Coordinates of C-alpha atoms and ligand atoms in Angstrom, one line a residue:
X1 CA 104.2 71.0 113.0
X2 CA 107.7 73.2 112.0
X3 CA 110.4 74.5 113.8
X4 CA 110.0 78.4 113.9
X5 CA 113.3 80.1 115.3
X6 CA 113.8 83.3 116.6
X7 CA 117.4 85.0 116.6
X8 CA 119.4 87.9 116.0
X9 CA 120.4 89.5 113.0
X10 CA 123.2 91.8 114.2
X11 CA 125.6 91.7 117.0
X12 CA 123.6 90.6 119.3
X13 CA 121.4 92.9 121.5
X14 CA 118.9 93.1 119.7
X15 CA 116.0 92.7 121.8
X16 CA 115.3 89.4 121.1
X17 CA 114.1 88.8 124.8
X18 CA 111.6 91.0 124.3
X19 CA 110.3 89.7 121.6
X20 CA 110.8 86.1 122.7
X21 CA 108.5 87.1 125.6
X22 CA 106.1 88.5 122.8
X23 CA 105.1 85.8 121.1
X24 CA 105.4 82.8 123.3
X25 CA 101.4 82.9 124.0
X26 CA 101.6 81.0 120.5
X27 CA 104.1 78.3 121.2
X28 CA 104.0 75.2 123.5
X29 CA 107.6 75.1 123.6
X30 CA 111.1 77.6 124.0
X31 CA 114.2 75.9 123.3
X32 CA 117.5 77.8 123.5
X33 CA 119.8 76.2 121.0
X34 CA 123.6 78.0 121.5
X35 CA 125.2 79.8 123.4
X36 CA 125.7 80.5 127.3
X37 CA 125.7 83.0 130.3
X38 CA 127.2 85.1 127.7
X39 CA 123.6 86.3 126.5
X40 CA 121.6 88.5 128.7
X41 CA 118.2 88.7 127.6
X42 CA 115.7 91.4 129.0
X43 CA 112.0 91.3 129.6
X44 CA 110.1 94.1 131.1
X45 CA 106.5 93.5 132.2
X46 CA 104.1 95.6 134.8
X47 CA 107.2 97.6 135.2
X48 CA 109.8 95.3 136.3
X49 CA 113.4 94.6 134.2
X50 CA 114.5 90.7 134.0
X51 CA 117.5 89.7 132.5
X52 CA 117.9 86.0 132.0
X53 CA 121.4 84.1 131.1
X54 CA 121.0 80.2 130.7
X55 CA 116.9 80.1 131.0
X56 CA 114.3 80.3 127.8
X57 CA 112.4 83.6 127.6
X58 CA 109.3 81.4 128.3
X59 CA 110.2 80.6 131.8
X60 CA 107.7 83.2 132.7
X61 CA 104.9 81.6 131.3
X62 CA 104.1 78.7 133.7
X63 CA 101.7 76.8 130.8
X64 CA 105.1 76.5 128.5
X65 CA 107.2 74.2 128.4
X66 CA 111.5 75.0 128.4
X67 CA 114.2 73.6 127.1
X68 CA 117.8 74.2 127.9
X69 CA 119.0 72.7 124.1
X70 CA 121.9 70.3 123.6
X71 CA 123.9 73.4 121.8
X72 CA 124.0 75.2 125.0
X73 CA 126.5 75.0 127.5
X74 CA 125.6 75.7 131.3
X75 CA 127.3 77.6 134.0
X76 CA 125.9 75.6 136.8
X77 CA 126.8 78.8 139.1
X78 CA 125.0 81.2 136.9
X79 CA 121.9 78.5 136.6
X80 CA 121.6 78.3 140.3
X81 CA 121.8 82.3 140.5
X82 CA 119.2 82.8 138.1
X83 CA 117.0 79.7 139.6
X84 CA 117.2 81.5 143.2
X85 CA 116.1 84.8 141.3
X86 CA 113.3 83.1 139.9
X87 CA 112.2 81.6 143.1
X88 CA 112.9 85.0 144.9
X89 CA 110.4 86.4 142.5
X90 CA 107.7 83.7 143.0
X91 CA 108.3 81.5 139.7
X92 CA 108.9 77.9 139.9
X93 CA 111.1 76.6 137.6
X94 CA 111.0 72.9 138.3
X95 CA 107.6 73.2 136.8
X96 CA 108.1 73.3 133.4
X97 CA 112.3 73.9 132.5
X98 CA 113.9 70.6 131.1
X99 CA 117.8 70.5 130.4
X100 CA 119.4 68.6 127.5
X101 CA 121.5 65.9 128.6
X102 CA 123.5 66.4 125.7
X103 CA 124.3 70.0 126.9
X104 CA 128.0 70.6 127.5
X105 CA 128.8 72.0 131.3
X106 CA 131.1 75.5 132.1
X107 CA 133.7 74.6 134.5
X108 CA 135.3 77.1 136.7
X109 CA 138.8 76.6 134.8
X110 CA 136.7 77.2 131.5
X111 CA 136.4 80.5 133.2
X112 CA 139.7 80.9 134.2
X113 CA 141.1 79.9 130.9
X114 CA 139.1 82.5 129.1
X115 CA 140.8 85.1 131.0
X116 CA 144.3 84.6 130.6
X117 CA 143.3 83.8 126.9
X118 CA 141.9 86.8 126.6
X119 CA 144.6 88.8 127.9
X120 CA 147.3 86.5 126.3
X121 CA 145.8 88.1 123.1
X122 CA 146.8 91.4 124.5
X123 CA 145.5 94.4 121.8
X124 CA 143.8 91.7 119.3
X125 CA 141.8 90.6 122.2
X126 CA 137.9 89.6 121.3
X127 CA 136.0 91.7 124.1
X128 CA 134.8 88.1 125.4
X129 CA 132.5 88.1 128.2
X130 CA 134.9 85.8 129.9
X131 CA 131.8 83.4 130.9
X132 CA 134.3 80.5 129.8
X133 CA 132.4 80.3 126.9
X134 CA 135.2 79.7 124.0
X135 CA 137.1 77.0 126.2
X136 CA 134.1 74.9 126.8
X137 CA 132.9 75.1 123.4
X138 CA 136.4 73.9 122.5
X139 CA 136.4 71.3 124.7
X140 CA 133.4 69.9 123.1
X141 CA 135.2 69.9 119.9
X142 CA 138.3 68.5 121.2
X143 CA 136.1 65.6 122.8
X144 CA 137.4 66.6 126.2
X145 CA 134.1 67.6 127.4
X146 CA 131.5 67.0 130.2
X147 CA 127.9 67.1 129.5
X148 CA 124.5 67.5 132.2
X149 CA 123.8 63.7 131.6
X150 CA 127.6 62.9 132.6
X151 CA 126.8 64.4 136.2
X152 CA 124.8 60.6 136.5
X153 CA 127.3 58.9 135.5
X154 CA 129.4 56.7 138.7
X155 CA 132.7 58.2 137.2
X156 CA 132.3 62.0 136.9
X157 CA 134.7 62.9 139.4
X158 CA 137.1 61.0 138.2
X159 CA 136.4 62.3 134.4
X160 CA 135.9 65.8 136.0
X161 CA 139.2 65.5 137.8
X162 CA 141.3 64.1 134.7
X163 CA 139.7 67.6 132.6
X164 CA 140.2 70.3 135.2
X165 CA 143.7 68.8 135.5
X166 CA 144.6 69.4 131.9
X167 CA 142.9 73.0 132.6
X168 CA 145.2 73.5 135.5
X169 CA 148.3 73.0 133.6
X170 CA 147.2 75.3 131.1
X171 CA 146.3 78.2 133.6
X172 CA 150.0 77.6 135.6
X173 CA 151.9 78.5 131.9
X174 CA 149.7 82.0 132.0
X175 CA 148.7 83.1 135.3
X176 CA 150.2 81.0 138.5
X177 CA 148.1 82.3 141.2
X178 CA 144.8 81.4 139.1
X179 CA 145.3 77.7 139.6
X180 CA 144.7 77.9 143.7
X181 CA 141.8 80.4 142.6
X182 CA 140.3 77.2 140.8
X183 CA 140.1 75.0 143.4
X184 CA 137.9 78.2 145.3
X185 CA 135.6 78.1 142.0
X186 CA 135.5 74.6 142.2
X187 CA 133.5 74.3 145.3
X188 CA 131.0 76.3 144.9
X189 CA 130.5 74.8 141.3
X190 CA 130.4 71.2 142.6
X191 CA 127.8 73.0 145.5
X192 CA 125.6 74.1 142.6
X193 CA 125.4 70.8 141.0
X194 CA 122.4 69.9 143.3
X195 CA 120.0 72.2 142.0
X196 CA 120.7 71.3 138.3
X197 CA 119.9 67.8 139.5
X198 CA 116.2 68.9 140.3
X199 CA 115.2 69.5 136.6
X200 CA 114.4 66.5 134.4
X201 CA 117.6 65.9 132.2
X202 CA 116.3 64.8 128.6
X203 CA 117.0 63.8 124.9
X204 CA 116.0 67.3 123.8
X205 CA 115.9 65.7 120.4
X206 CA 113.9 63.0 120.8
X207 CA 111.5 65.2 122.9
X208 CA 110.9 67.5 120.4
X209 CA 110.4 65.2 117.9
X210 CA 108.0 64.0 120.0
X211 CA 106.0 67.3 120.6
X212 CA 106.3 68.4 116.8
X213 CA 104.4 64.9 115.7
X214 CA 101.7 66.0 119.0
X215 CA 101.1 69.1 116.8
X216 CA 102.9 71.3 119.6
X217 CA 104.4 74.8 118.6
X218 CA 107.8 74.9 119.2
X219 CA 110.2 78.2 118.9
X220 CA 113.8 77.8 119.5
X221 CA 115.2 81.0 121.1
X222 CA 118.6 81.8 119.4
X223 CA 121.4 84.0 121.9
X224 CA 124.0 86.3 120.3
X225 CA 123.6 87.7 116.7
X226 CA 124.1 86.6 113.4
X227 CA 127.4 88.7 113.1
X228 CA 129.1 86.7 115.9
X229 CA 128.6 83.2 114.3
X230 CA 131.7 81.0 114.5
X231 CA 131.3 80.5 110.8
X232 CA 130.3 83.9 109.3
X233 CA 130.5 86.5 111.5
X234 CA 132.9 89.0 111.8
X235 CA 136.0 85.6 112.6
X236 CA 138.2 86.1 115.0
X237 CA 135.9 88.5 116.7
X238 CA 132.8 86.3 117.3
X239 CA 131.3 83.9 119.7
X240 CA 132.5 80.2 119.7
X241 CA 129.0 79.2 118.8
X242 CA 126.9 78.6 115.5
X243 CA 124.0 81.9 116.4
X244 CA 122.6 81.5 112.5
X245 CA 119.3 79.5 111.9
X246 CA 121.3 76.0 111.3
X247 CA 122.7 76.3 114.7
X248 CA 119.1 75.3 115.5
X249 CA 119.0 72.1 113.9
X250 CA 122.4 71.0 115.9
X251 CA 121.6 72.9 118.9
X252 CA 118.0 70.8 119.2
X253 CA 118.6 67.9 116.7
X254 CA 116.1 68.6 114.7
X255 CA 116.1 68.1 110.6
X256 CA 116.0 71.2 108.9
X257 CA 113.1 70.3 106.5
X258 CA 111.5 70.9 109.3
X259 CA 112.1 74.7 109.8
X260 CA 109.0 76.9 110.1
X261 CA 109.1 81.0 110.3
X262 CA 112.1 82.3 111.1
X263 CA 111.8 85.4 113.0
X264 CA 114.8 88.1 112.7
X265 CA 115.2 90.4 115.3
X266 CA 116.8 93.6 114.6
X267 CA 118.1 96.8 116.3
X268 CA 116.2 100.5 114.0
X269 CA 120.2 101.2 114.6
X270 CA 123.2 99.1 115.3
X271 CA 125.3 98.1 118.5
X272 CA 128.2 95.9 119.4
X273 CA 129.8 95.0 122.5
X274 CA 133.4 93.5 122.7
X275 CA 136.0 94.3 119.8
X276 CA 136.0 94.2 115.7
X277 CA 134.8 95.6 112.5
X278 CA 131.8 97.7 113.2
X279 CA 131.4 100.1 109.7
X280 CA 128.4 102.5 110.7
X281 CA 129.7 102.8 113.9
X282 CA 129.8 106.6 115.3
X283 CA 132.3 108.0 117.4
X284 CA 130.5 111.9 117.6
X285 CA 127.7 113.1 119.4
X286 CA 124.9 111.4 117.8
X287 CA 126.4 107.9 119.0
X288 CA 127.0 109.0 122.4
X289 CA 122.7 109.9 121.6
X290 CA 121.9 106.7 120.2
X291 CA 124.4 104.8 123.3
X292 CA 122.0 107.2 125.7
X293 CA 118.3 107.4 124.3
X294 CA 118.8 103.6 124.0
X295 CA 120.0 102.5 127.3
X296 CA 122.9 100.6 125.1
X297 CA 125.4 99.2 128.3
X298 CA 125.4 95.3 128.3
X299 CA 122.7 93.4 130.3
X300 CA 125.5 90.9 130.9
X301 CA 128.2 92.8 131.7
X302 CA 127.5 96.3 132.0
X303 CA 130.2 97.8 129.3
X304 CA 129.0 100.4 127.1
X305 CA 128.1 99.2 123.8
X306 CA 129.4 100.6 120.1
X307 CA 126.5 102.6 118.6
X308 CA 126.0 103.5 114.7
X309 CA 123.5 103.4 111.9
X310 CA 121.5 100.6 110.6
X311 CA 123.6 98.4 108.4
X312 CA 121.9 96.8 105.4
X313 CA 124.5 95.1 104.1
X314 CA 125.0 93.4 107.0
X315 CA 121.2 93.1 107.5
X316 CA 120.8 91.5 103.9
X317 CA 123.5 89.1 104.6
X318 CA 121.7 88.0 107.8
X319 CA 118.6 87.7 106.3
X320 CA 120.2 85.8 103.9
X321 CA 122.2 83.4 106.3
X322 CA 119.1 82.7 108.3
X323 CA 116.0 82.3 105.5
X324 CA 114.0 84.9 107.4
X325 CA 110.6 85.3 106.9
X326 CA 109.7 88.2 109.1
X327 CA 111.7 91.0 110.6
X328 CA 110.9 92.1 114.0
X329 CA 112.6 95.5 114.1
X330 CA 113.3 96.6 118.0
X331 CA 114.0 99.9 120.1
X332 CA 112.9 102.1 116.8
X333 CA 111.8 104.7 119.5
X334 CA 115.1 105.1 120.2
X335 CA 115.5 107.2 117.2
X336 CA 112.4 109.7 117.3
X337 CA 114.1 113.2 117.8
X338 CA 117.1 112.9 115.5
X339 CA 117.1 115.3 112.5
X340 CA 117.8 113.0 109.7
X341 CA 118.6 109.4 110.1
X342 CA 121.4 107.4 108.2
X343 CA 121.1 103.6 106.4
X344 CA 124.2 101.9 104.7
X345 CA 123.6 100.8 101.7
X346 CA 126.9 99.8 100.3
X347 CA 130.6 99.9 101.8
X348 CA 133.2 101.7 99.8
X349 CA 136.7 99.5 100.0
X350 CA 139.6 100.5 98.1
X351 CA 137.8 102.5 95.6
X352 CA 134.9 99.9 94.8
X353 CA 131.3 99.9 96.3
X354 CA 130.0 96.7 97.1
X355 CA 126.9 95.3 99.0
X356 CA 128.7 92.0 99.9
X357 CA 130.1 91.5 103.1
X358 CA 134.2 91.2 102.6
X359 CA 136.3 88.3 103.2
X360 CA 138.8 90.5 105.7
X361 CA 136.9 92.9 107.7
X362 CA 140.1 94.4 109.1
X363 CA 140.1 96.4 105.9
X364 CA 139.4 99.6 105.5
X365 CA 135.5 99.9 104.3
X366 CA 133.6 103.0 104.1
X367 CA 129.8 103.0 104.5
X368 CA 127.8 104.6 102.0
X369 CA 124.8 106.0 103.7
X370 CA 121.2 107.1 102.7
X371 CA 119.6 109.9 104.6
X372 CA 116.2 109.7 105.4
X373 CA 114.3 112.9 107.1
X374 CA 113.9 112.4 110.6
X375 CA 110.2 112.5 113.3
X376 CA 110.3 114.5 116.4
X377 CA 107.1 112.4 117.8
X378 CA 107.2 110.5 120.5
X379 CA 106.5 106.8 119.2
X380 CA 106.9 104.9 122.7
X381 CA 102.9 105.1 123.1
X382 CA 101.4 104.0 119.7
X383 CA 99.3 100.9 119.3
X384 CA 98.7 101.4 115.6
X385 CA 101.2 100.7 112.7
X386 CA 98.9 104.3 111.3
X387 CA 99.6 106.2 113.6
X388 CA 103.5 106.1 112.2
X389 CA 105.0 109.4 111.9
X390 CA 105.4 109.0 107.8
X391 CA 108.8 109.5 107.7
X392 CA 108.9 106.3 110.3
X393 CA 107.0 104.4 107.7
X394 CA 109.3 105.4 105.5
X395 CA 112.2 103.9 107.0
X396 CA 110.5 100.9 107.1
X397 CA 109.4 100.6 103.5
X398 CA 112.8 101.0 102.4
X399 CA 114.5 98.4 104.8
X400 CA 111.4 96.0 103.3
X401 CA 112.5 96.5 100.2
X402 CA 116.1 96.0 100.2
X403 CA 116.2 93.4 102.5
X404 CA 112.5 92.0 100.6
X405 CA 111.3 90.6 104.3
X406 CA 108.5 92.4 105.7
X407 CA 108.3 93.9 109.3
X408 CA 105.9 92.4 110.8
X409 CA 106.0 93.8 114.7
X410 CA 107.7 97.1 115.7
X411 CA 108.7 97.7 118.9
X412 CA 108.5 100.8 120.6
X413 CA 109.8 100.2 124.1
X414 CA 111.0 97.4 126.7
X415 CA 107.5 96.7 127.7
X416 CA 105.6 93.5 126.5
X417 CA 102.7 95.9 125.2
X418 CA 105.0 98.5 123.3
X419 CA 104.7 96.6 120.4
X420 CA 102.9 97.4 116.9
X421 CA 101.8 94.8 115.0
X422 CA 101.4 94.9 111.3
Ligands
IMP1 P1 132.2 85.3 124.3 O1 131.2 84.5 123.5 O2 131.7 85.7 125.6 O3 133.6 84.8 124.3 O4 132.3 86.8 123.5 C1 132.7 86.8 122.1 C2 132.2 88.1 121.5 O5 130.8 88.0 121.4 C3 132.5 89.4 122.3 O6 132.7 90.5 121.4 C4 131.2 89.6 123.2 O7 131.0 90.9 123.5 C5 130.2 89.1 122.2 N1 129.0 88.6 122.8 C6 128.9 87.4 123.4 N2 127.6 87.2 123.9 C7 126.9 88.3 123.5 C8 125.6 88.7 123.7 O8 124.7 88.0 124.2 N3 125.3 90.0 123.2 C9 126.2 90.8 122.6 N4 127.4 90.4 122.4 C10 127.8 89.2 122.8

């Protein structure tokens, strides 16, 4: 059996819980691959919201097995919170979550050095959720890192001592007062250890290795968007991780000859949290619509997210990037209502029109848009791909043809059966 992978082709929020949710009845197996308590990814079924952090989509599914992947790192603090949430709502996840040894561990002076970091950066700051996620991610770089399977090992204090010493001498340069802060943190990260301890700690590579020879289905669950990847998203606003299908291979260890469908998710519009080059993005009335039709405030932390049009040269670069073979295209109810709806086609920079993404976003680009006529129906009840307003359909056709991926589900809402199949 292949590899299929599931991410997102914008900037993140994209649904892809949703969808994640969706189609697990087909797979054996959800592997997250990158990424941290930065994502937030939302379910809704028989009317109730969950947003989940650290833990695969298919949690929710007790016949599936999860994987926290080796290109994760964990927030022990954040996976206990979200464990006790499980519990609280009567799922058990010792039954059937299993955590990469390999996967690197968020220490509270990760946390702590993310926010004087951030601020040190003062107006070219990222927007970071301040989860720690860009320290711990360059700790594993700089080989200074901890990993799950280290938390066996007889000397962890004394490795975890000699790191979150280095981290305090950093945080005493910026911010003084955070360093006695970090000893707080510390204890109830150290208390939080235990509950990590009750989940089976594995080679995530040689285990899925294993289940792809059984013939198991296996979808790894990407977190972010193709437009914050270390490598080619929008650098230096981006996430510290690889979000684009390779990040996959290294986040699981698995070859990529073995890749299988790769599902895009994407927004019928666009969003973006944090800071950056956003072109379609609308600062009138119609994205304050878009920012309240679609619920758009972070599931993580709350801010109010950037709204404009849909993006295609950003959406063909994605689709590019990642090899996608099917588009999943999310929250199009969202834009029922709206008179006429806009589509970039091309950005304008210094005088040239081009449908490559640019070296140096900073620059000035100016989207060239498409209009398309509008539907006033509500959408948030159809089964039926027919039953499109055509207008709707037209949308669709067009983004099928430039991207030259077909839709294959549209979603009409947060709920597991607001979905139209094709
Ligand atoms: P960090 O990864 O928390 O440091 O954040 C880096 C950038 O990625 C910021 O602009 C964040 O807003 C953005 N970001 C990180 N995780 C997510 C996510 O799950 N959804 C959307 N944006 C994210």
């Amino acid at each position: 059996m292949n590899l299929d992978i599931l991410l997102g082709l914008q900037w993140g929020d994209e649904g892809k819980g949703k969808v994640v949710d969706l189609i697990t009845p087909s797979y054996d197996v959800v592997a997250r691959f990158q990424g941290g308590a930065n994502a937030g990814h939302s379910l809704e079924f028989n009317g109730i919201k969950h947003v989940l952090h650290l833990i695969p989509s298919g949690i929710f599914h007790p016949d599936k097995i999860n994987i926290i992947g080796n290109g994760v790192v964990l927030d022990p603090v954040i996976f206990k919170e979200e464990i006790e949430n499980l519990r609280k709502m009567g799922v058990e996840p010792t039954r059937n979550l299993s955590i990469a040894s390999k996967a690197h561990l968020i220490l509270p002076t990760h946390r702590l050095l993310d926010a004087v970091l951030e601020s040190a950066k003062g107006n070219a700051k990222i927007g970071s959720t301040l989860k720690g996620i860009g320290p711990a991610y360059t700790d594993k770089t700089g080989r200074n890192g901890l990993r799950v399977g280290d938390l066996l090992s007889p000397d962890f204090e004394e490795r975890l001592a000699g790191v979150v010493a280095l981290h305090k001498e950093m945080i005493a340069f910026y911010q003084p007062d955070y360093v006695e802060k970090s000893d707080e943190m510390m204890m109830s990260w150290k208390d939080s250890l235990s509950i990590l301890k009750e989940f089976p700690i594995i080679a995530c590579e040689y285990e899925i290795d294993r289940y792809l020879k059984e013939g198991k289905r296996v979808l790894a669950e990407g977190a972010q968007g193709t437009l914050l990847d270390l490598d080619f998203g929008s650098y230096p606003f981006v996430t510290s991780s690889n979000t684009i299908a390779a990040g996959a291979f290294t986040g699981l260890g698995v070859a990529p000859a073995r890749t299988g469908r790769v599902f895009g998710i994407a927004k019928a519009y666009c969003t973006r949290v944090g800071s950056g080059p956003f072109p379609t993005e609308l600062f009138d009335e119609t994205g304050e619509l878009l920012r309240r039709k679609g619920a758009e405030f972070g599931a993580t932390t709350g801010r109010p997210r950037r709204c404009g049009w849909l993006d295609l040269v950003a959406l063909k670069y994605a689709v590019m990037l990642n090899g996608v073979t099917d588009i999943v295209l999310t929250k199009a109810d969202v834009l029922s209502g709206f008179d006429t709806i806009k589509v970039c086609t091309g950005y304008r920079i210094a005088g040239e029109i081009t449908d490559k993404m640019p070296f140096y976003d900073r620059k000035e680009i100016e989207p060239v848009y498409q209009d398309f006529e509008g539907w006033k129906e509500e959408i948030s009840l159809l089964k039926n791909y027919d039953e499109l307003p055509a207008s709707f359909k037209e949308y669709i056709h067009f983004i099928e043809k430039e991207t030259g991926v077909t839709i294959s589900i549209v979603s009409v809402g947060p709920d597991r059966t607001a979905s139209i199949y094709r």
